[in-house]
Short mmCIF file of C-alpha atoms in Angstrom, two decimals:
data_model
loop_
_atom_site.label_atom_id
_atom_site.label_comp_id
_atom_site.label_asym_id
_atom_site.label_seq_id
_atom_site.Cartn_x
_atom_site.Cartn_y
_atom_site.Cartn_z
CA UNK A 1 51.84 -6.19 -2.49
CA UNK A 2 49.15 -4.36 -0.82
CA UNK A 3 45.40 -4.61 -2.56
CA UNK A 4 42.34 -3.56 -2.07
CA UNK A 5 38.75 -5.44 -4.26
CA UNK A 6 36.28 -2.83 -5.24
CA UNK A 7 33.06 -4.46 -3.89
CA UNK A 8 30.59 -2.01 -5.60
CA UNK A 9 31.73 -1.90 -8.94
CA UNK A 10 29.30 -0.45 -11.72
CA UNK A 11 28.83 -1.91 -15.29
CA UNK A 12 29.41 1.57 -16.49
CA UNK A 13 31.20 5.02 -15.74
CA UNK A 14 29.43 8.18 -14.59
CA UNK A 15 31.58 10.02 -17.02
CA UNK A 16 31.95 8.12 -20.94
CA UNK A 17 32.42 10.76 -23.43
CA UNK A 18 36.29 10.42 -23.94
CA UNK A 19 35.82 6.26 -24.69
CA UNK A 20 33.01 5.66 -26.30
CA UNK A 21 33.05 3.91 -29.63
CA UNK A 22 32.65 6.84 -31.53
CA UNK A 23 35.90 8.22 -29.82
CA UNK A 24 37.78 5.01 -30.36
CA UNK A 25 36.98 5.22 -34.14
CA UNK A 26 37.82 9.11 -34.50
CA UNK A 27 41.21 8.02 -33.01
CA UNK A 28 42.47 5.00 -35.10
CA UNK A 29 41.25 7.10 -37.62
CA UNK A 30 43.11 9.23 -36.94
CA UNK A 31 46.58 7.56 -35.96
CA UNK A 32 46.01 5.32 -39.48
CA UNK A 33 47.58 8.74 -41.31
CA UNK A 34 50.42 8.83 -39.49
CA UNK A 35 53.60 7.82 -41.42
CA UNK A 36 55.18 4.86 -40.23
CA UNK A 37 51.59 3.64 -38.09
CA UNK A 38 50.77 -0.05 -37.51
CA UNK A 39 49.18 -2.23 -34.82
CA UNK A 40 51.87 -3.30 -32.42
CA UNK A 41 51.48 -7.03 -31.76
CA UNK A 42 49.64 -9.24 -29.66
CA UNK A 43 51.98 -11.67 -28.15
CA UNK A 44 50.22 -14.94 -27.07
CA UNK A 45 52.42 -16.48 -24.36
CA UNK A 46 51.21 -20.44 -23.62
CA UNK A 47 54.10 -21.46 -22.06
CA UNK A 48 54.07 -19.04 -19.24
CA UNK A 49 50.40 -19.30 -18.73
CA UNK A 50 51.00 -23.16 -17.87
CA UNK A 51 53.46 -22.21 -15.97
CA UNK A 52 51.32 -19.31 -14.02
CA UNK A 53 48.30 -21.89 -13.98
CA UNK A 54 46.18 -19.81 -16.46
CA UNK A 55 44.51 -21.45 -19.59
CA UNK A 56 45.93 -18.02 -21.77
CA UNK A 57 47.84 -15.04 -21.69
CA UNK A 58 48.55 -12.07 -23.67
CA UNK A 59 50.88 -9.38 -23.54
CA UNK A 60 50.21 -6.20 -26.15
CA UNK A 61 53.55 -5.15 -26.92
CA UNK A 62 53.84 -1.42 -26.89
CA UNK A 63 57.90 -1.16 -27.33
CA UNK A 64 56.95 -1.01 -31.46
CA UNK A 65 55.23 1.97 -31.59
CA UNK A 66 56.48 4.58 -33.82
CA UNK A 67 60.03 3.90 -32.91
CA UNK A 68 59.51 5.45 -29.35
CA UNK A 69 59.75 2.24 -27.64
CA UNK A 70 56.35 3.16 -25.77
CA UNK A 71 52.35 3.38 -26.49
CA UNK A 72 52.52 7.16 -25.12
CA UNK A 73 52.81 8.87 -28.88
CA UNK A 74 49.49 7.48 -29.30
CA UNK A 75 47.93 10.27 -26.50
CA UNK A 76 50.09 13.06 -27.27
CA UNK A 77 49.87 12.84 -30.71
CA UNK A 78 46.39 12.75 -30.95
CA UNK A 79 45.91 16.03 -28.35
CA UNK A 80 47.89 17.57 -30.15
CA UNK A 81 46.00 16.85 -33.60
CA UNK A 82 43.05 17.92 -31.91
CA UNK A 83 44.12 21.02 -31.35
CA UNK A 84 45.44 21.59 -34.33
CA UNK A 85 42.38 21.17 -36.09
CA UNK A 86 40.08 23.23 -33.73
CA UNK A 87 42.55 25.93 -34.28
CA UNK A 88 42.35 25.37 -38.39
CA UNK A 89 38.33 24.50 -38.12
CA UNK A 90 39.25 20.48 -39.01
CA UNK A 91 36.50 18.26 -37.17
CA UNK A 92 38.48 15.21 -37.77
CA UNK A 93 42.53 16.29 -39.02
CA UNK A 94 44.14 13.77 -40.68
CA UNK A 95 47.89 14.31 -40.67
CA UNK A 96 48.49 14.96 -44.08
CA UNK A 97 45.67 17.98 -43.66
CA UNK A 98 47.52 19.18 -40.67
CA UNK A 99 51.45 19.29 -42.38
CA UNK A 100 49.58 21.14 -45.59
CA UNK A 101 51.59 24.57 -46.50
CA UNK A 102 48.34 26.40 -46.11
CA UNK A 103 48.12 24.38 -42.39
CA UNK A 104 51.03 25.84 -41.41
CA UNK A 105 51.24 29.08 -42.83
CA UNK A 106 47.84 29.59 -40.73
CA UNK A 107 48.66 28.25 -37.73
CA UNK A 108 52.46 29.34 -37.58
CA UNK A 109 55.30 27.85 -34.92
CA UNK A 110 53.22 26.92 -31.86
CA UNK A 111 54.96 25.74 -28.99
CA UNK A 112 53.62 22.82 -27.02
CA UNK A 113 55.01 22.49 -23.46
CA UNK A 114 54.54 19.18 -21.09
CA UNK A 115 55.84 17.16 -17.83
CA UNK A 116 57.19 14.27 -18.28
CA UNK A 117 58.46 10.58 -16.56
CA UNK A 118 60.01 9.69 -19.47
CA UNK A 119 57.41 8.39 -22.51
CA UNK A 120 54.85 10.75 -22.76
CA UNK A 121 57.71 13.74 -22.99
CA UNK A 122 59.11 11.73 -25.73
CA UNK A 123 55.69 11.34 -27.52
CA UNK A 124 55.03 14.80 -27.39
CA UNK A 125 58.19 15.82 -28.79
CA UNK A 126 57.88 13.32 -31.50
CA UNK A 127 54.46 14.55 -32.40
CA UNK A 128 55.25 18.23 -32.29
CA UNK A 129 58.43 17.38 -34.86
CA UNK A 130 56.62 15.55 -37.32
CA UNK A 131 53.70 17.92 -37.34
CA UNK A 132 56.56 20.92 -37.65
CA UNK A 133 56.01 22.53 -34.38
CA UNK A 134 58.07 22.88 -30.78
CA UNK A 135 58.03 21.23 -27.63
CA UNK A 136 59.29 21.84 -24.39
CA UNK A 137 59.66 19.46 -21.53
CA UNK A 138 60.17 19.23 -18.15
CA UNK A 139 61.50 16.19 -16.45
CA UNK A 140 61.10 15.31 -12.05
CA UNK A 141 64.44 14.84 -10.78
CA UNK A 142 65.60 11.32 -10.49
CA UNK A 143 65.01 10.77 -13.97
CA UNK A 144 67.55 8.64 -16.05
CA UNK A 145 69.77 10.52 -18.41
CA UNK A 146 69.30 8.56 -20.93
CA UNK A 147 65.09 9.42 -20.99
CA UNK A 148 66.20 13.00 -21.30
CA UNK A 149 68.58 12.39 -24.10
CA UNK A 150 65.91 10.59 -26.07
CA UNK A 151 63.67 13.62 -25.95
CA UNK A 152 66.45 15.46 -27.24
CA UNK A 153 67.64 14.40 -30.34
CA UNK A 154 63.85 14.38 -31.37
CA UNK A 155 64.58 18.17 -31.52
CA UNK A 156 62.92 19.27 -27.98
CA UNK A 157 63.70 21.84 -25.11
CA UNK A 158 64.08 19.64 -22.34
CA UNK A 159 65.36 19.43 -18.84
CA UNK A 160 65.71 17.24 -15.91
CA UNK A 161 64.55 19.67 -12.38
CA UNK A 162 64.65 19.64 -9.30
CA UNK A 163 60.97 18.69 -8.49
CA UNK A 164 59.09 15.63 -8.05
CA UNK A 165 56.52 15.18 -11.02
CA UNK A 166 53.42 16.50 -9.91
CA UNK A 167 55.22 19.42 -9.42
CA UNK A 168 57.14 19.66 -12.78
CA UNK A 169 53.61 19.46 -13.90
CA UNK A 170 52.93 22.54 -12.20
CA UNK A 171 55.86 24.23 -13.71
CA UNK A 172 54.68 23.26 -17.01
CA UNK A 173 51.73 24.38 -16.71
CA UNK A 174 53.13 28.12 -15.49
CA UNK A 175 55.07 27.63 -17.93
CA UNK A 176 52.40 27.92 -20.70
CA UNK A 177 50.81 30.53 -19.26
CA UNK A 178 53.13 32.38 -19.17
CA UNK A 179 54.71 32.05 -22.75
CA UNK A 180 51.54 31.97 -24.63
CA UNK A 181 53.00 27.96 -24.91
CA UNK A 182 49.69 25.08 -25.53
CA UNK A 183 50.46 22.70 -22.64
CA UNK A 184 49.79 19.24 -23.34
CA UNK A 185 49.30 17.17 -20.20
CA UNK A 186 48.10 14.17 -19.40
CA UNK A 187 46.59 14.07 -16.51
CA UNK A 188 43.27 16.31 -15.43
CA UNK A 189 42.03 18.91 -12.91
CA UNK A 190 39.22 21.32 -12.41
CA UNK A 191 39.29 23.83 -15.25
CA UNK A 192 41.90 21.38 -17.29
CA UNK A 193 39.79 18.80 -19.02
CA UNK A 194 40.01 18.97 -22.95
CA UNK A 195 43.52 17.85 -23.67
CA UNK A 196 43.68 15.37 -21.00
CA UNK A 197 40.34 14.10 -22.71
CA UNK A 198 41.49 13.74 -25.94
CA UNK A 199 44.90 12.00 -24.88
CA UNK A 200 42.65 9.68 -23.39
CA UNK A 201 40.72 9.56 -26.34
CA UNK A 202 44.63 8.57 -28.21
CA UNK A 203 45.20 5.27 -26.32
CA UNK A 204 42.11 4.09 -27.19
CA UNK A 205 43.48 3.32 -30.29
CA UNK A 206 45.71 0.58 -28.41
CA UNK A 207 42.70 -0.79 -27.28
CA UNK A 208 41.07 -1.21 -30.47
CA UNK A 209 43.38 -2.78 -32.03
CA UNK A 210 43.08 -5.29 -29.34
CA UNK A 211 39.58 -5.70 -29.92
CA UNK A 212 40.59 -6.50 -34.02
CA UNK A 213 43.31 -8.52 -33.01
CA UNK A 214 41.30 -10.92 -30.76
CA UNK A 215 38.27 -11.28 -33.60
CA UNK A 216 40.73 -11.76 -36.26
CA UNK A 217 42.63 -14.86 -34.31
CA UNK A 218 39.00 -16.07 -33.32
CA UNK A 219 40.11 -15.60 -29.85
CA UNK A 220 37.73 -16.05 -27.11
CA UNK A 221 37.30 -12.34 -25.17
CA UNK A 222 40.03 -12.07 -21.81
CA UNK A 223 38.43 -12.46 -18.56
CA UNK A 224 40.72 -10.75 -17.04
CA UNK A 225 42.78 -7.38 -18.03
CA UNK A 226 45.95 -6.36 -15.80
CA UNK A 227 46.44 -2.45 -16.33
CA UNK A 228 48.93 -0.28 -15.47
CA UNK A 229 48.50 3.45 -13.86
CA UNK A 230 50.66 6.36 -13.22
CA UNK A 231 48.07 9.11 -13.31
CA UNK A 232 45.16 6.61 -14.18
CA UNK A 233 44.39 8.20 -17.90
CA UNK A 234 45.75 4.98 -19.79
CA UNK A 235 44.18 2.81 -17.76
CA UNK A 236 40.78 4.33 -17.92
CA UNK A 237 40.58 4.45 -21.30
CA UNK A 238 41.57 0.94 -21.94
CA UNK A 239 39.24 -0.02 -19.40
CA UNK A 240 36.30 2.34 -20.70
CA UNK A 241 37.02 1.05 -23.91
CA UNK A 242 36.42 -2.57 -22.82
CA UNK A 243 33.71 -1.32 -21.03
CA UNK A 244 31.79 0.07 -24.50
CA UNK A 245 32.96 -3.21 -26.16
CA UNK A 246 32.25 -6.06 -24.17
CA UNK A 247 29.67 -4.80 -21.87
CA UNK A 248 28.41 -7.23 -19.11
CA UNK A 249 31.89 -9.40 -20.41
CA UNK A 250 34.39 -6.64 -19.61
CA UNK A 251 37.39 -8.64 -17.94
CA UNK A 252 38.00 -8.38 -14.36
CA UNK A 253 40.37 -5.26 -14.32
CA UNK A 254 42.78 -4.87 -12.10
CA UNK A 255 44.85 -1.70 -11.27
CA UNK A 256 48.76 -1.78 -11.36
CA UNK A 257 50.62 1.12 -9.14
CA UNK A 258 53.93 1.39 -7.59
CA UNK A 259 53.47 1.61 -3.53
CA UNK A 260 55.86 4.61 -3.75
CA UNK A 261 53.04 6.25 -5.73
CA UNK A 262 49.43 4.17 -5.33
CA UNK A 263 47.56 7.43 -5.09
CA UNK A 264 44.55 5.21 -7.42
CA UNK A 265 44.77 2.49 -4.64
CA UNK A 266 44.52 5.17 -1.41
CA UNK A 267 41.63 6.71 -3.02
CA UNK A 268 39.84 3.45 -3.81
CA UNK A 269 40.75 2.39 -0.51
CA UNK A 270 39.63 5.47 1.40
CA UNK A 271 36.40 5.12 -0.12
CA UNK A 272 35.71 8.33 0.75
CA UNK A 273 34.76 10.30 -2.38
CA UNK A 274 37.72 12.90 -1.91
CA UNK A 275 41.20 12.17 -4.27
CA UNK A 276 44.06 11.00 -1.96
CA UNK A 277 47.53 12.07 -3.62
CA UNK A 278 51.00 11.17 -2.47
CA UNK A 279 53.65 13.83 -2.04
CA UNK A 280 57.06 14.07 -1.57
CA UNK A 281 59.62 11.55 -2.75
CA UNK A 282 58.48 8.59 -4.73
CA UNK A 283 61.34 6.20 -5.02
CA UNK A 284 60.44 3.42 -7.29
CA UNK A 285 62.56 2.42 -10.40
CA UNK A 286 58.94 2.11 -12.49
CA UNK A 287 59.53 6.01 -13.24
CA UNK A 288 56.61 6.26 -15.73
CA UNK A 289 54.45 4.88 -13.20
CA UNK A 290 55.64 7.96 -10.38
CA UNK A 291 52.78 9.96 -10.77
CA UNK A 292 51.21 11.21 -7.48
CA UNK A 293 47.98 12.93 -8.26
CA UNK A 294 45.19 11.01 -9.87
CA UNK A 295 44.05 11.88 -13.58
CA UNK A 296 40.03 13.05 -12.06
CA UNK A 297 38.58 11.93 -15.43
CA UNK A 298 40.50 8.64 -15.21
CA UNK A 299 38.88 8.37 -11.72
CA UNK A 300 35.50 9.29 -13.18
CA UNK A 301 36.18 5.62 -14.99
CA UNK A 302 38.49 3.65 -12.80
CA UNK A 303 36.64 4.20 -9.39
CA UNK A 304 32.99 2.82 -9.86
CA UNK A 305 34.44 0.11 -12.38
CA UNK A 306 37.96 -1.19 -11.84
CA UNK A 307 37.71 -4.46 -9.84
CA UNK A 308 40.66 -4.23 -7.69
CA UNK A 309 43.73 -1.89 -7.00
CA UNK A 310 47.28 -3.40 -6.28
CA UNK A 311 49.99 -1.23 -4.67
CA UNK A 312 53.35 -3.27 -5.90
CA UNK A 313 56.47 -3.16 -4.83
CA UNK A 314 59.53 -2.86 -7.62
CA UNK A 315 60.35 -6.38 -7.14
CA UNK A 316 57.09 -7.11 -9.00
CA UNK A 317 58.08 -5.47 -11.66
CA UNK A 318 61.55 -7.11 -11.88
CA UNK A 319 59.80 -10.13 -12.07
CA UNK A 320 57.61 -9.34 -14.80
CA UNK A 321 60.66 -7.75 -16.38
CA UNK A 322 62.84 -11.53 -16.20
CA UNK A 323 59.39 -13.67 -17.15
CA UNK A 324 58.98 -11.83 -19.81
CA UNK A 325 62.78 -10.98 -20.93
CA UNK A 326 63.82 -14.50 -20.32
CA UNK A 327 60.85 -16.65 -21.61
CA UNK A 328 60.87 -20.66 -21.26
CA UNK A 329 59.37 -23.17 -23.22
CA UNK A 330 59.24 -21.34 -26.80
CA UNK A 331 57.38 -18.60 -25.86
CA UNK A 332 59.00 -15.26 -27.42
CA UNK A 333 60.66 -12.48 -25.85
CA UNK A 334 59.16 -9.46 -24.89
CA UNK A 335 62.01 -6.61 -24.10
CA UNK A 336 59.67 -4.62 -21.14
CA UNK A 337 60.76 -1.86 -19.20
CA UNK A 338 60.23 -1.14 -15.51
CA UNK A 339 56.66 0.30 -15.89
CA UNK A 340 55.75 -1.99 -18.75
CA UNK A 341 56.29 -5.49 -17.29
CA UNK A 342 54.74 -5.13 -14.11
CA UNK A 343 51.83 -6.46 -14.42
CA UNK A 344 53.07 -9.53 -15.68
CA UNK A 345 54.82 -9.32 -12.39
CA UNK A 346 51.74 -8.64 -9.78
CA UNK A 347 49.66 -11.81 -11.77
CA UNK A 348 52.60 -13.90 -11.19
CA UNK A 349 52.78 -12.93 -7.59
CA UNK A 350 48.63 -13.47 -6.83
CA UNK A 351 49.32 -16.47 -8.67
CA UNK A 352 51.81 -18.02 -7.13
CA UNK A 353 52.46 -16.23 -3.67
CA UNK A 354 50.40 -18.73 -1.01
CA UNK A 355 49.87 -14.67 1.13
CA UNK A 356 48.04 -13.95 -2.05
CA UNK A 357 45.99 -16.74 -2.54
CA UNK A 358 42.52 -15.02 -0.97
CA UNK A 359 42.74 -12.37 -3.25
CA UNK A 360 43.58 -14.85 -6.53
CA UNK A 361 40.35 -16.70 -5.44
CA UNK A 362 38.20 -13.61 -5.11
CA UNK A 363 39.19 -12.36 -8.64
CA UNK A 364 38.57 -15.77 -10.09
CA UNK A 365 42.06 -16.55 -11.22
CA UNK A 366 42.40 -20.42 -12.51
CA UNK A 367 43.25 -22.66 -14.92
CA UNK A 368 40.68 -21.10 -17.34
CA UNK A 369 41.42 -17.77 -17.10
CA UNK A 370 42.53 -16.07 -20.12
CA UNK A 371 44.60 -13.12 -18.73
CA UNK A 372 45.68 -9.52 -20.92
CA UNK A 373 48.04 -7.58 -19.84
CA UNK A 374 49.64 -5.00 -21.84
CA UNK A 375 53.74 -3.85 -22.10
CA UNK A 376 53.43 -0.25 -21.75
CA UNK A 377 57.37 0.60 -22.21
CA UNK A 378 60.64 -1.29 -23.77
CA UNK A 379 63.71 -1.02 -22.72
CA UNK A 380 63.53 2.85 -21.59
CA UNK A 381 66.25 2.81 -19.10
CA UNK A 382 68.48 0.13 -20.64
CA UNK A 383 71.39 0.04 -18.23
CA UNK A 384 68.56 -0.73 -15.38
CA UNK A 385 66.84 -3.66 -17.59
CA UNK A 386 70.07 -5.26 -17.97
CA UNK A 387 70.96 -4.85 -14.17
CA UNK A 388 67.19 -6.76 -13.41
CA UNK A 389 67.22 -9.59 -16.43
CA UNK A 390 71.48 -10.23 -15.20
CA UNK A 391 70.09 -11.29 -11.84
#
């Protein structure tokens, strides 16, 4: 594991807009309409905290969401909802107002086009079927069959290329243009800013529930929060949201990449103000995490205000995989994927890895730390998650 602490971190963004509380409520909103919605749960884990030295730890299971066995519906779903109701004057749709006969018969068959690691393909797809539209998705080579045939039988155009997956996100976006197709993308760039916005404003819905989930077991608030990144756009909402919420409190956040793809932690590193991306192959088995362009409205959050930024290696996230997969001492078992378990993994490692100990004493890790982190995926590639927990 490689790190690097963010000295000069701000109590707030420069840019807010797509997670403040007014955008977390719009969203839950919202996702509450959605057939089949409900919070997925908060899994206290005691056992491995006294194992890991921590007073608590909890792991937000995201493998129960909408059947997709990952949180990325919530984003997708939500963009796409969005701009449905711009397109049918709806300030905030409701998805009942948006699968109306006079809803569709407006709007017509609109085709919504996205790249993909895996998750946020199959969200899309999901949402487009249920809200009676089309999708179309492009996967980076590398990518397990069995991701492709899940976006598949929900009814999508799909493919695996040739092309790592900043550049299938370049193809998408051609793509659209040049089909008339609405792509759906989660990540930003200069002149591409609403969608990615509003799928930002989507997994704030994660995070709210959270926030309800903590009050109603008359928790006392984490101190520190363990968050994934492919792009960054999950992890800077969750961590804007926290940010609106707890204020002064918000946890000590730390910033989960694989070192195949830690464009977040060379840019934080570099220090530099310019974005650094990483090209070419990115060989890691945490495929939802392969992302090698930073989301620049994620940035806008995770740069001034994210603590520190780890660059992991997969055996982090095997380890997260097996603590969690194979838990001792009657805690429950959490089924988490490659991309979904490792930050289980990295705290384990500052925890107990004696090359790691500076950096667990400058974050303030100890016996009464109460530690979130959140399970992103399931089982998403399940022949590789049996291969890890049979080791």
């Amino acid at each position: 594991m490689n790190y690097y602490v963010n000295r000069t971190t701000q109590p707030r963004p420069r840019a807010f807009a797509c997670t403040d509380q007014r955008a977390v409520e719009r969203a839950m909103a919202f996702h509450r309409t959605v057939p089949g919605y409900a919070p997925t749960p908060l899994v206290s884990l005691p056992a491995l905290a006294r194992e890991l030295g921590v007073d608590k730890l909890w792991v937000k299971d995201e493998s129960k969401r909408f059947g997709l066995n990952a949180f990325k519906a919530l984003g997708g779903s939500y963009a796409i909802a969005r701009w449905m109701g711009e397109q049918l004057g709806l300030e905030d749709p409701t998805f009942q107002a948006l699968t109306a006969p006079e809803s569709r018969e407006k709007l017509g068959e609109v085709t919504f086009v996205t790249a993909t690691d895996g998750n946020h393909g199959r969200g899309v797809a999901w949402a487009a079927r249920e809200l009676g539209q089309r999708a179309v998705v492009y996967l980076p080579k590398g990518s397990a069959r069995e991701r492709l045939d899940n976006i598949l039988a929900l009814g999508a155009q799909a493919e695996i290329t040739d092309l790592n997956y900043d550049d299938a996100v370049r193809l998408a976006a051609r793509k659209g243009e040049e089909n008339g197709w609405v792509l759906i993308q989660d990540t930003a760039w200069p002149g591409y800013e609403q969608i990615p916005a509003w799928i930002m404003e989507g997994y704030t819905t994660l995070a709210g529930e959270i926030f309800d989930q903590l009050d109603e077991a008359g928790e006392e608030y984490p101190t520190h929060l363990f968050l994934q990144a492919g792009v960054g756009s999950f992890a800077g909402a969750v961590l804007g949201s926290a940010l609106c919420r707890w204020g002064k409190s918000c946890p000590v956040t730390c910033i989960v990449e694989p070192d195949q793809a830690d464009c977040l932690y060379r840019t934080a590193k570099a220090a530099d103000g310019q974005m650094h991306p990483v090209a070419g192959e990115m060989d890691s088995m945490m495929a939802g995490l392969c992302c090698g362009e930073p989301c620049t409205l994620a940035w806008d959050i995770l740069g001034p205000c994210a603590d520190a930024f780890l660059s992991c290696s997969d055996d982090y996230a095997a380890l997260g995989m097996r603590l969690l997969g194979k838990p001792r001492g009657g805690d429950p078992a959490i089924v988490s994927g490659e991309s979904g378990a490792v930050g289980v993994g990295a705290l384990a490692g500052i925890l107990q890895e004696e090359r790691l100990h500076d950096l667990c004493w400058t974050l303030g890790l100890g016996p009464k730390s109460r530690v979130l982190c959140i399970s992103t995926e399931g089982d998403t590639d399940r022949a590789n998650y049996q291969r890890i927990l049979e080791k």
